[in-house]
Amino acid sequence: MRVLISGGRVIDPSIEADGPMDVAVAAGRVVAVAPKNQLPSDFAPSRVIDATGLWVFPGLVDLSARLREPGYEYRATLESEMEAAMAGGVTSLVCPPDTEPVLDEPGLVEMLKFKARQLNLAKVYPLGALTTGLKGETLTEMAELTEAGCVGFSQAEEPIMDLRVMAQAMRYARNFNCTVFLRPNEPNLSRGGVAHAGAYAARMGLSGIPVMSETIALQTYFELMRNTGVALHVCRVSSAKGVDLIRQAKAEGLPVTCDVAIHHVHLTDMDIGFFDPHAHLIPPLREQRDRDAIREGLLDGTIDAICSDHTPVDDDAKLLPFAESEAGATGLELLLTLTIKWMREQQVPMHRVVELLCSGPASVIKVQAGSLRTGMPADLCVFNPDHDWVVGSQTLISQGKHTPFNGFPMQGKVVATMVNGNLVYSTLDKARNKVTAD
């Protein structure tokens, strides 16, 4: 099908676009992006989507979204979370390996990718387990897992206690040109903690997770990088000191990239309020100076991507006293809207938003995504910047309804999503979708 997205504000720094343009799509790929009436003369669309007054972005690439399959279907299903991704404009997403069973064998990875393809929605890029069963003892067969479709290797939230194993894993990953994804956490310092180790947690009587659990882990990783040469992606940096260490590592020339969860761009430990379990997250929400440093790191290029850290949690695990509740929150449908909210608050250039949500994460996992360049897969989303709505169980498609933003009024929402040239999600007024025959 040939589709024309007409009259929207197209924003994509990879093609230096920011203004009213038409996007021509055919055979699942971008044919052209050009001002009105400047498309190829032989392009005859079979469908025209009127995007006047709307914004058109490349499809989002999310570096951390737990889909809960296989093994945790009672919390969410692959279908429900893929539909949530479409509603959030996320066309490519990275799935951590902490499923049940763990993604440590090629057959499991191939099965997950097959099921995702059958749904014909978002593109799923699994991370393989760095060690068998995520137990931190025996290395997985990284070459075979890469052939099966893994874009990197991770321990998810499970530590490797033996640094000799960690060094061996990094050397092995380097030999196969694989990226290692690690969340910086020294488990001996964070064990039993549920909130940031600061004055607020102390007053609330909550056991703390200190910043040094992040910084000590980072310093260890960087020293191992110097000796192994591995490419490292730091997942979910949460502190000012952590951001500064990553900035120094990049200045040194280490092959390191990093992301931050969207929650940490907006919230602080004070948002726990009166023991609100929706604000129980890992890593924990930290102090305002940490949030401010994260925002600075997003602007100066220290942080390469914003992710949703989407983790659906069911009522039985979430609606408990704070310290007993399970950490995690839904985020796929909020990622773009909350990033636009930050953009408006700090007057961030629009091109930086697209870099952090599209091209930046795509470059981390080395996939063809996050851009509307001619010949690229036609993955894109259409965003209504003036759509007012309130976050809640009735407005979220994800099976996971728990987020610290429950009840928050939002401005702006994805109204259409296209994957490989197929319109897979749309809430556009039918009067604005003009359909013509070939």
Tab-separated table of C-alpha atoms in Angstrom:
chain	number	residue	atom	x	y	z
A	1	MET	CA	0.000	0.000	0.000
A	2	ARG	CA	1.122	3.531	-0.775
A	3	VAL	CA	0.382	5.935	2.047
A	4	LEU	CA	0.777	9.689	2.242
A	5	ILE	CA	0.975	11.369	5.648
A	6	SER	CA	0.101	14.903	4.700
A	7	GLY	CA	0.673	18.297	6.274
A	8	GLY	CA	2.110	17.287	9.656
A	9	ARG	CA	5.075	18.872	11.387
A	10	VAL	CA	7.788	16.303	10.636
A	11	ILE	CA	10.571	16.275	13.219
A	12	ASP	CA	13.685	14.222	12.464
A	13	PRO	CA	17.195	15.642	12.927
A	14	SER	CA	18.705	12.765	10.912
A	15	ILE	CA	17.234	14.387	7.779
A	16	GLU	CA	17.305	17.946	9.166
A	17	ALA	CA	13.524	18.100	9.159
A	18	ASP	CA	11.404	20.257	11.431
A	19	GLY	CA	8.408	21.745	9.715
A	20	PRO	CA	5.295	21.050	7.641
A	21	MET	CA	6.091	18.209	5.263
A	22	ASP	CA	4.548	15.199	3.585
A	23	VAL	CA	5.808	11.665	4.171
A	24	ALA	CA	5.431	9.180	1.313
A	25	VAL	CA	5.434	5.464	2.162
A	26	ALA	CA	5.421	2.501	-0.212
A	27	ALA	CA	6.281	-1.201	0.138
A	28	GLY	CA	6.830	-0.711	3.850
A	29	ARG	CA	9.557	1.901	3.474
A	30	VAL	CA	9.929	5.668	3.408
A	31	VAL	CA	9.932	6.856	-0.192
A	32	ALA	CA	10.348	10.569	0.465
A	33	VAL	CA	9.917	13.333	3.023
A	34	ALA	CA	9.379	16.685	1.359
A	35	PRO	CA	7.380	19.912	1.504
A	36	LYS	CA	3.870	19.746	0.094
A	37	ASN	CA	3.695	19.220	-3.679
A	38	GLN	CA	7.413	18.318	-3.881
A	39	LEU	CA	7.076	14.544	-3.664
A	40	PRO	CA	8.089	12.347	-6.628
A	41	SER	CA	5.655	12.912	-9.473
A	42	ASP	CA	5.033	9.185	-9.913
A	43	PHE	CA	3.936	8.656	-6.295
A	44	ALA	CA	0.178	7.985	-6.268
A	45	PRO	CA	-1.073	7.184	-2.749
A	46	SER	CA	-3.868	4.734	-2.104
A	47	ARG	CA	-4.417	6.288	1.312
A	48	VAL	CA	-3.934	9.831	2.566
A	49	ILE	CA	-3.705	10.593	6.267
A	50	ASP	CA	-4.335	14.245	7.075
A	51	ALA	CA	-1.842	15.179	9.828
A	52	THR	CA	-2.469	18.918	9.752
A	53	GLY	CA	-1.796	20.381	13.208
A	54	LEU	CA	-0.105	17.161	14.359
A	55	TRP	CA	3.548	16.173	14.849
A	56	VAL	CA	5.157	13.279	12.982
A	57	PHE	CA	8.089	11.466	14.592
A	58	PRO	CA	10.131	8.411	13.668
A	59	GLY	CA	8.895	5.414	15.637
A	60	LEU	CA	10.273	5.356	19.173
A	61	VAL	CA	12.972	2.849	20.177
A	62	ASP	CA	12.619	1.785	23.823
A	63	LEU	CA	15.708	0.223	25.414
A	64	SER	CA	13.881	-1.484	28.288
A	65	ALA	CA	10.366	-2.924	28.175
A	66	ARG	CA	9.418	-6.073	30.043
A	67	LEU	CA	6.697	-7.826	28.063
A	68	ARG	CA	6.134	-10.504	30.762
A	69	GLU	CA	6.262	-13.358	28.265
A	70	PRO	CA	7.248	-16.055	28.663
A	71	GLY	CA	6.422	-16.942	32.243
A	72	TYR	CA	4.496	-14.016	33.721
A	73	GLU	CA	1.359	-13.908	31.588
A	74	TYR	CA	-0.789	-13.321	34.680
A	75	ARG	CA	0.790	-9.857	34.858
A	76	ALA	CA	0.701	-9.034	31.169
A	77	THR	CA	0.723	-10.734	27.799
A	78	LEU	CA	2.841	-10.128	24.759
A	79	GLU	CA	-0.252	-8.957	22.885
A	80	SER	CA	-1.421	-6.514	25.571
A	81	GLU	CA	1.997	-4.890	25.934
A	82	MET	CA	2.607	-4.711	22.202
A	83	GLU	CA	-0.716	-2.921	21.837
A	84	ALA	CA	0.390	-0.558	24.623
A	85	ALA	CA	3.607	0.056	22.694
A	86	MET	CA	1.576	1.003	19.613
A	87	ALA	CA	-0.482	3.440	21.692
A	88	GLY	CA	2.772	5.017	22.854
A	89	GLY	CA	4.359	5.259	19.415
A	90	VAL	CA	7.028	2.687	20.345
A	91	THR	CA	7.772	0.699	17.199
A	92	SER	CA	10.963	-1.040	18.388
A	93	LEU	CA	11.652	-2.267	21.895
A	94	VAL	CA	14.341	-4.129	23.790
A	95	CYS	CA	13.228	-6.951	26.062
A	96	PRO	CA	15.436	-7.806	29.089
A	97	PRO	CA	16.281	-11.499	29.612
A	98	ASP	CA	14.632	-11.982	33.031
A	99	THR	CA	11.683	-13.943	31.696
A	100	GLU	CA	10.688	-17.422	32.879
A	101	PRO	CA	12.500	-19.342	31.569
A	102	VAL	CA	15.421	-16.937	31.244
A	103	LEU	CA	16.476	-15.985	27.708
A	104	ASP	CA	19.683	-17.986	27.809
A	105	GLU	CA	19.052	-20.412	24.929
A	106	PRO	CA	18.642	-19.664	21.203
A	107	GLY	CA	15.345	-21.568	20.971
A	108	LEU	CA	13.733	-19.338	23.596
A	109	VAL	CA	14.877	-16.191	21.809
A	110	GLU	CA	13.626	-17.478	18.455
A	111	MET	CA	10.253	-18.392	19.981
A	112	LEU	CA	9.818	-14.905	21.471
A	113	LYS	CA	10.713	-13.213	18.199
A	114	PHE	CA	8.388	-15.547	16.270
A	115	LYS	CA	5.441	-14.755	18.542
A	116	ALA	CA	6.164	-11.032	18.229
A	117	ARG	CA	6.279	-11.251	14.421
A	118	GLN	CA	2.968	-13.106	14.384
A	119	LEU	CA	1.324	-10.138	16.114
A	120	ASN	CA	2.699	-7.817	13.411
A	121	LEU	CA	3.013	-4.902	15.831
A	122	ALA	CA	6.203	-3.570	17.435
A	123	LYS	CA	9.600	-5.045	16.607
A	124	VAL	CA	11.090	-6.913	19.551
A	125	TYR	CA	14.856	-7.039	20.118
A	126	PRO	CA	15.725	-9.394	23.001
A	127	LEU	CA	18.742	-9.120	25.256
A	128	GLY	CA	20.306	-12.479	25.930
A	129	ALA	CA	21.301	-13.548	29.420
A	130	LEU	CA	24.978	-12.893	30.124
A	131	THR	CA	25.166	-15.984	32.330
A	132	THR	CA	23.112	-19.171	32.350
A	133	GLY	CA	19.918	-18.681	34.331
A	134	LEU	CA	21.220	-15.200	35.291
A	135	LYS	CA	23.008	-16.982	38.153
A	136	GLY	CA	26.320	-15.219	37.558
A	137	GLU	CA	28.334	-18.416	37.252
A	138	THR	CA	28.508	-19.854	33.712
A	139	LEU	CA	28.641	-17.810	30.535
A	140	THR	CA	25.980	-18.312	27.871
A	141	GLU	CA	26.739	-19.072	24.219
A	142	MET	CA	26.762	-15.479	23.046
A	143	ALA	CA	27.527	-16.270	19.412
A	144	GLU	CA	24.514	-18.583	19.099
A	145	LEU	CA	22.240	-16.171	20.944
A	146	THR	CA	23.343	-13.344	18.655
A	147	GLU	CA	22.480	-15.471	15.613
A	148	ALA	CA	19.054	-16.102	17.184
A	149	GLY	CA	18.396	-12.361	17.335
A	150	CYS	CA	19.858	-10.939	20.566
A	151	VAL	CA	21.147	-7.366	20.274
A	152	GLY	CA	23.203	-7.492	23.464
A	153	PHE	CA	23.646	-9.274	26.769
A	154	SER	CA	22.469	-8.421	30.251
A	155	GLN	CA	22.071	-9.679	33.795
A	156	ALA	CA	18.813	-7.715	34.234
A	157	GLU	CA	18.595	-7.169	38.006
A	158	GLU	CA	20.742	-10.165	38.950
A	159	PRO	CA	24.337	-9.482	40.022
A	160	ILE	CA	27.548	-11.256	39.087
A	161	MET	CA	29.268	-11.539	42.441
A	162	ASP	CA	32.527	-13.007	41.089
A	163	LEU	CA	34.445	-10.303	39.228
A	164	ARG	CA	36.512	-12.948	37.450
A	165	VAL	CA	33.300	-14.140	35.816
A	166	MET	CA	32.384	-10.555	34.948
A	167	ALA	CA	35.783	-9.961	33.333
A	168	GLN	CA	35.514	-13.226	31.425
A	169	ALA	CA	32.014	-12.300	30.226
A	170	MET	CA	33.248	-8.928	29.003
A	171	ARG	CA	36.165	-10.485	27.121
A	172	TYR	CA	33.858	-13.029	25.534
A	173	ALA	CA	31.395	-10.293	24.529
A	174	ARG	CA	34.248	-8.231	23.079
A	175	ASN	CA	35.424	-11.181	20.974
A	176	PHE	CA	31.982	-11.395	19.359
A	177	ASN	CA	31.549	-7.604	19.111
A	178	CYS	CA	28.577	-7.726	21.499
A	179	THR	CA	27.401	-4.914	23.762
A	180	VAL	CA	26.960	-5.660	27.454
A	181	PHE	CA	23.979	-3.984	29.153
A	182	LEU	CA	24.390	-3.551	32.915
A	183	ARG	CA	22.500	-1.610	35.557
A	184	PRO	CA	25.129	-0.278	37.986
A	185	ASN	CA	24.394	-1.728	41.398
A	186	GLU	CA	26.697	-3.058	44.083
A	187	PRO	CA	24.405	-5.682	45.701
A	188	ASN	CA	26.205	-5.751	49.035
A	189	LEU	CA	25.336	-2.102	49.505
A	190	SER	CA	21.781	-2.144	48.156
A	191	ARG	CA	20.566	-5.414	49.654
A	192	GLY	CA	17.217	-4.960	51.399
A	193	GLY	CA	16.874	-1.338	50.303
A	194	VAL	CA	13.611	0.005	48.920
A	195	ALA	CA	14.215	3.766	48.618
A	196	HIS	CA	17.017	6.269	48.152
A	197	ALA	CA	19.244	6.420	51.230
A	198	GLY	CA	18.588	10.029	52.154
A	199	ALA	CA	16.921	12.200	54.755
A	200	TYR	CA	13.432	11.471	53.450
A	201	ALA	CA	13.785	7.668	53.652
A	202	ALA	CA	15.272	8.023	57.117
A	203	ARG	CA	12.268	10.026	58.313
A	204	MET	CA	9.923	7.488	56.749
A	205	GLY	CA	11.756	4.551	58.272
A	206	LEU	CA	12.499	2.983	54.877
A	207	SER	CA	15.691	1.005	54.284
A	208	GLY	CA	17.930	2.862	51.870
A	209	ILE	CA	19.867	2.243	48.665
A	210	PRO	CA	22.879	4.576	48.699
A	211	VAL	CA	24.247	6.415	45.666
A	212	MET	CA	27.571	4.670	46.192
A	213	SER	CA	25.927	1.362	45.238
A	214	GLU	CA	25.692	2.909	41.751
A	215	THR	CA	29.030	4.697	41.661
A	216	ILE	CA	31.138	1.811	43.002
A	217	ALA	CA	29.605	-0.473	40.374
A	218	LEU	CA	30.307	2.080	37.633
A	219	GLN	CA	33.929	2.466	38.669
A	220	THR	CA	34.302	-1.330	38.628
A	221	TYR	CA	32.721	-1.607	35.173
A	222	PHE	CA	34.940	1.115	33.735
A	223	GLU	CA	38.099	-0.498	35.061
A	224	LEU	CA	37.034	-3.807	33.520
A	225	MET	CA	36.310	-1.998	30.246
A	226	ARG	CA	39.829	-0.604	30.185
A	227	ASN	CA	41.163	-4.139	30.411
A	228	THR	CA	38.731	-5.900	28.084
A	229	GLY	CA	37.763	-3.272	25.501
A	230	VAL	CA	34.077	-4.277	25.675
A	231	ALA	CA	31.311	-1.896	24.642
A	232	LEU	CA	29.119	-1.174	27.668
A	233	HIS	CA	25.637	0.257	27.874
A	234	VAL	CA	24.802	1.564	31.353
A	235	CYS	CA	21.130	0.997	32.097
A	236	ARG	CA	19.047	3.416	34.175
A	237	VAL	CA	21.601	5.790	35.667
A	238	SER	CA	19.910	7.521	38.607
A	239	SER	CA	22.336	9.825	40.408
A	240	ALA	CA	24.318	13.030	39.863
A	241	LYS	CA	27.572	11.264	40.728
A	242	GLY	CA	26.718	8.444	38.346
A	243	VAL	CA	26.096	10.892	35.498
A	244	ASP	CA	29.405	12.608	36.223
A	245	LEU	CA	31.317	9.309	36.171
A	246	ILE	CA	29.803	8.439	32.810
A	247	ARG	CA	30.690	11.896	31.499
A	248	GLN	CA	34.301	11.321	32.560
A	249	ALA	CA	34.377	7.854	30.991
A	250	LYS	CA	33.145	9.252	27.679
A	251	ALA	CA	35.746	12.020	27.804
A	252	GLU	CA	38.375	9.324	28.339
A	253	GLY	CA	37.192	7.610	25.171
A	254	LEU	CA	35.677	4.469	26.687
A	255	PRO	CA	33.002	2.863	24.462
A	256	VAL	CA	30.163	3.548	26.874
A	257	THR	CA	26.562	4.644	26.326
A	258	CYS	CA	23.781	5.038	28.867
A	259	ASP	CA	20.071	5.579	29.359
A	260	VAL	CA	17.740	6.896	32.020
A	261	ALA	CA	14.183	5.856	32.865
A	262	ILE	CA	11.547	8.501	32.124
A	263	HIS	CA	10.390	8.421	35.768
A	264	HIS	CA	13.767	9.737	36.916
A	265	VAL	CA	13.549	12.685	34.525
A	266	HIS	CA	10.535	14.016	36.447
A	267	LEU	CA	10.326	12.566	39.963
A	268	THR	CA	12.342	12.618	43.180
A	269	ASP	CA	12.279	10.645	46.421
A	270	MET	CA	9.800	13.187	47.787
A	271	ASP	CA	7.241	11.778	45.340
A	272	ILE	CA	6.990	8.671	47.487
A	273	GLY	CA	4.632	10.853	49.498
A	274	PHE	CA	2.831	8.902	52.183
A	275	PHE	CA	4.327	5.501	51.291
A	276	ASP	CA	2.863	5.379	47.776
A	277	PRO	CA	3.859	1.957	46.345
A	278	HIS	CA	3.430	3.314	42.806
A	279	ALA	CA	6.656	5.243	43.424
A	280	HIS	CA	8.533	2.079	44.430
A	281	LEU	CA	11.028	1.804	41.570
A	282	ILE	CA	14.432	0.250	40.944
A	283	PRO	CA	16.696	2.150	40.813
A	284	PRO	CA	15.006	4.292	43.442
A	285	LEU	CA	13.867	7.860	42.916
A	286	ARG	CA	16.642	10.062	44.267
A	287	GLU	CA	17.036	13.678	45.382
A	288	GLN	CA	16.263	16.796	43.372
A	289	ARG	CA	19.950	17.456	42.694
A	290	ASP	CA	20.156	14.001	41.123
A	291	ARG	CA	17.136	14.686	38.941
A	292	ASP	CA	18.619	18.041	37.913
A	293	ALA	CA	21.921	16.358	36.991
A	294	ILE	CA	20.043	13.805	34.888
A	295	ARG	CA	18.313	16.613	33.011
A	296	GLU	CA	21.665	18.294	32.425
A	297	GLY	CA	23.128	15.007	31.186
A	298	LEU	CA	20.264	14.631	28.734
A	299	LEU	CA	21.003	18.050	27.277
A	300	ASP	CA	24.809	17.807	27.040
A	301	GLY	CA	24.888	14.335	25.459
A	302	THR	CA	26.161	12.390	28.455
A	303	ILE	CA	22.926	10.374	28.450
A	304	ASP	CA	22.165	8.775	25.089
A	305	ALA	CA	18.554	7.642	25.505
A	306	ILE	CA	15.401	7.832	27.591
A	307	CYS	CA	13.582	4.525	28.099
A	308	SER	CA	10.238	3.615	29.621
A	309	ASP	CA	11.637	0.875	31.902
A	310	HIS	CA	8.181	-0.621	31.383
A	311	THR	CA	7.517	-3.214	34.103
A	312	PRO	CA	3.868	-4.273	34.464
A	313	VAL	CA	3.049	-5.254	38.050
A	314	ASP	CA	-0.266	-6.814	39.095
A	315	ASP	CA	-2.467	-5.584	41.941
A	316	ASP	CA	-1.487	-8.406	44.306
A	317	ALA	CA	2.187	-7.419	44.106
A	318	LYS	CA	1.777	-3.636	43.976
A	319	LEU	CA	-1.045	-2.729	46.346
A	320	LEU	CA	0.911	-3.524	49.499
A	321	PRO	CA	2.801	-1.463	52.087
A	322	PHE	CA	5.636	0.347	50.323
A	323	ALA	CA	8.489	-1.849	51.579
A	324	GLU	CA	6.589	-5.046	50.720
A	325	SER	CA	5.390	-3.986	47.276
A	326	GLU	CA	7.114	-5.001	44.077
A	327	ALA	CA	9.172	-2.378	42.295
A	328	GLY	CA	8.137	-1.373	38.787
A	329	ALA	CA	5.735	0.738	36.764
A	330	THR	CA	4.075	0.815	33.377
A	331	GLY	CA	5.595	3.297	30.967
A	332	LEU	CA	5.244	2.451	27.278
A	333	GLU	CA	2.237	4.708	26.741
A	334	LEU	CA	3.745	7.566	28.747
A	335	LEU	CA	7.261	7.699	27.305
A	336	LEU	CA	6.705	10.240	24.534
A	337	THR	CA	4.158	12.356	26.403
A	338	LEU	CA	6.377	12.657	29.487
A	339	THR	CA	9.426	13.471	27.380
A	340	ILE	CA	7.452	16.233	25.628
A	341	LYS	CA	6.417	17.466	29.086
A	342	TRP	CA	10.104	17.764	30.052
A	343	MET	CA	10.812	19.471	26.731
A	344	ARG	CA	8.179	22.089	27.430
A	345	GLU	CA	9.294	22.649	31.020
A	346	GLN	CA	12.941	23.218	30.104
A	347	GLN	CA	12.459	24.548	26.557
A	348	VAL	CA	14.480	21.659	25.160
A	349	PRO	CA	15.035	21.712	21.376
A	350	MET	CA	12.683	19.303	19.642
A	351	HIS	CA	15.535	17.623	17.795
A	352	ARG	CA	17.032	16.507	21.117
A	353	VAL	CA	13.790	14.731	22.029
A	354	VAL	CA	13.951	12.708	18.803
A	355	GLU	CA	17.618	11.885	19.371
A	356	LEU	CA	16.903	10.578	22.872
A	357	LEU	CA	13.847	8.525	21.913
A	358	CYS	CA	14.619	7.426	18.365
A	359	SER	CA	18.055	7.685	16.769
A	360	GLY	CA	20.034	7.492	20.028
A	361	PRO	CA	18.639	4.170	21.252
A	362	ALA	CA	18.652	2.775	17.690
A	363	SER	CA	22.393	3.402	17.482
A	364	VAL	CA	22.926	1.651	20.831
A	365	ILE	CA	21.403	-1.600	19.530
A	366	LYS	CA	22.633	-1.060	15.956
A	367	VAL	CA	19.309	-1.502	14.161
A	368	GLN	CA	17.647	0.258	11.229
A	369	ALA	CA	15.180	2.390	13.154
A	370	GLY	CA	14.649	5.831	14.604
A	371	SER	CA	14.849	7.751	11.343
A	372	LEU	CA	12.670	8.762	8.396
A	373	ARG	CA	15.514	8.734	5.871
A	374	THR	CA	14.591	7.520	2.402
A	375	GLY	CA	14.706	3.729	2.245
A	376	MET	CA	14.291	3.207	5.989
A	377	PRO	CA	11.462	1.006	7.304
A	378	ALA	CA	8.320	3.131	7.545
A	379	ASP	CA	8.070	3.105	11.331
A	380	LEU	CA	6.584	6.353	12.604
A	381	CYS	CA	4.070	7.877	14.960
A	382	VAL	CA	1.718	10.842	14.773
A	383	PHE	CA	1.344	12.932	17.914
A	384	ASN	CA	-1.382	15.392	18.863
A	385	PRO	CA	0.387	18.026	21.029
A	386	ASP	CA	-2.893	19.529	22.249
A	387	HIS	CA	-4.710	16.372	23.366
A	388	ASP	CA	-5.530	16.655	27.078
A	389	TRP	CA	-6.001	13.444	29.051
A	390	VAL	CA	-5.537	11.982	32.528
A	391	VAL	CA	-3.429	8.910	33.302
A	392	GLY	CA	-5.499	6.103	34.812
A	393	SER	CA	-6.639	2.525	34.459
A	394	GLN	CA	-9.271	3.547	31.914
A	395	THR	CA	-6.808	5.400	29.691
A	396	LEU	CA	-3.944	2.854	29.694
A	397	ILE	CA	-4.004	-0.120	27.346
A	398	SER	CA	-1.211	-1.990	29.133
A	399	GLN	CA	-2.325	-4.779	31.431
A	400	GLY	CA	-0.126	-3.108	34.043
A	401	LYS	CA	-2.054	-0.112	35.372
A	402	HIS	CA	0.371	1.003	38.081
A	403	THR	CA	2.465	4.132	37.573
A	404	PRO	CA	3.521	7.027	39.824
A	405	PHE	CA	1.768	9.280	37.297
A	406	ASN	CA	-1.706	7.868	38.000
A	407	GLY	CA	-4.178	10.766	38.125
A	408	PHE	CA	-1.749	13.195	36.444
A	409	PRO	CA	-3.180	15.422	33.703
A	410	MET	CA	-1.194	15.140	30.478
A	411	GLN	CA	-0.986	17.270	27.353
A	412	GLY	CA	-0.242	15.447	24.137
A	413	LYS	CA	-0.881	11.893	22.994
A	414	VAL	CA	0.055	9.541	20.189
A	415	VAL	CA	-2.904	9.271	17.795
A	416	ALA	CA	-1.447	6.983	15.124
A	417	THR	CA	1.420	4.525	14.768
A	418	MET	CA	2.782	2.896	11.640
A	419	VAL	CA	5.101	-0.138	11.487
A	420	ASN	CA	6.633	-1.239	8.179
A	421	GLY	CA	4.133	0.970	6.392
A	422	ASN	CA	1.090	-0.571	8.094
A	423	LEU	CA	-1.179	1.657	10.165
A	424	VAL	CA	-1.369	-0.534	13.280
A	425	TYR	CA	-2.877	2.009	15.686
A	426	SER	CA	-5.095	5.027	15.121
A	427	THR	CA	-7.524	7.169	17.067
A	428	LEU	CA	-7.634	9.865	14.424
A	429	ASP	CA	-11.037	11.251	13.556
A	430	LYS	CA	-12.201	9.354	10.490
A	431	ALA	CA	-13.131	12.648	8.931
A	432	ARG	CA	-9.425	13.489	8.847
A	433	ASN	CA	-8.424	10.204	7.190
A	434	LYS	CA	-9.082	10.554	3.496
A	435	VAL	CA	-9.084	7.174	1.777
A	436	THR	CA	-9.001	6.955	-2.006
A	437	ALA	CA	-8.859	3.998	-4.345
A	438	ASP	CA	-5.808	3.079	-6.387
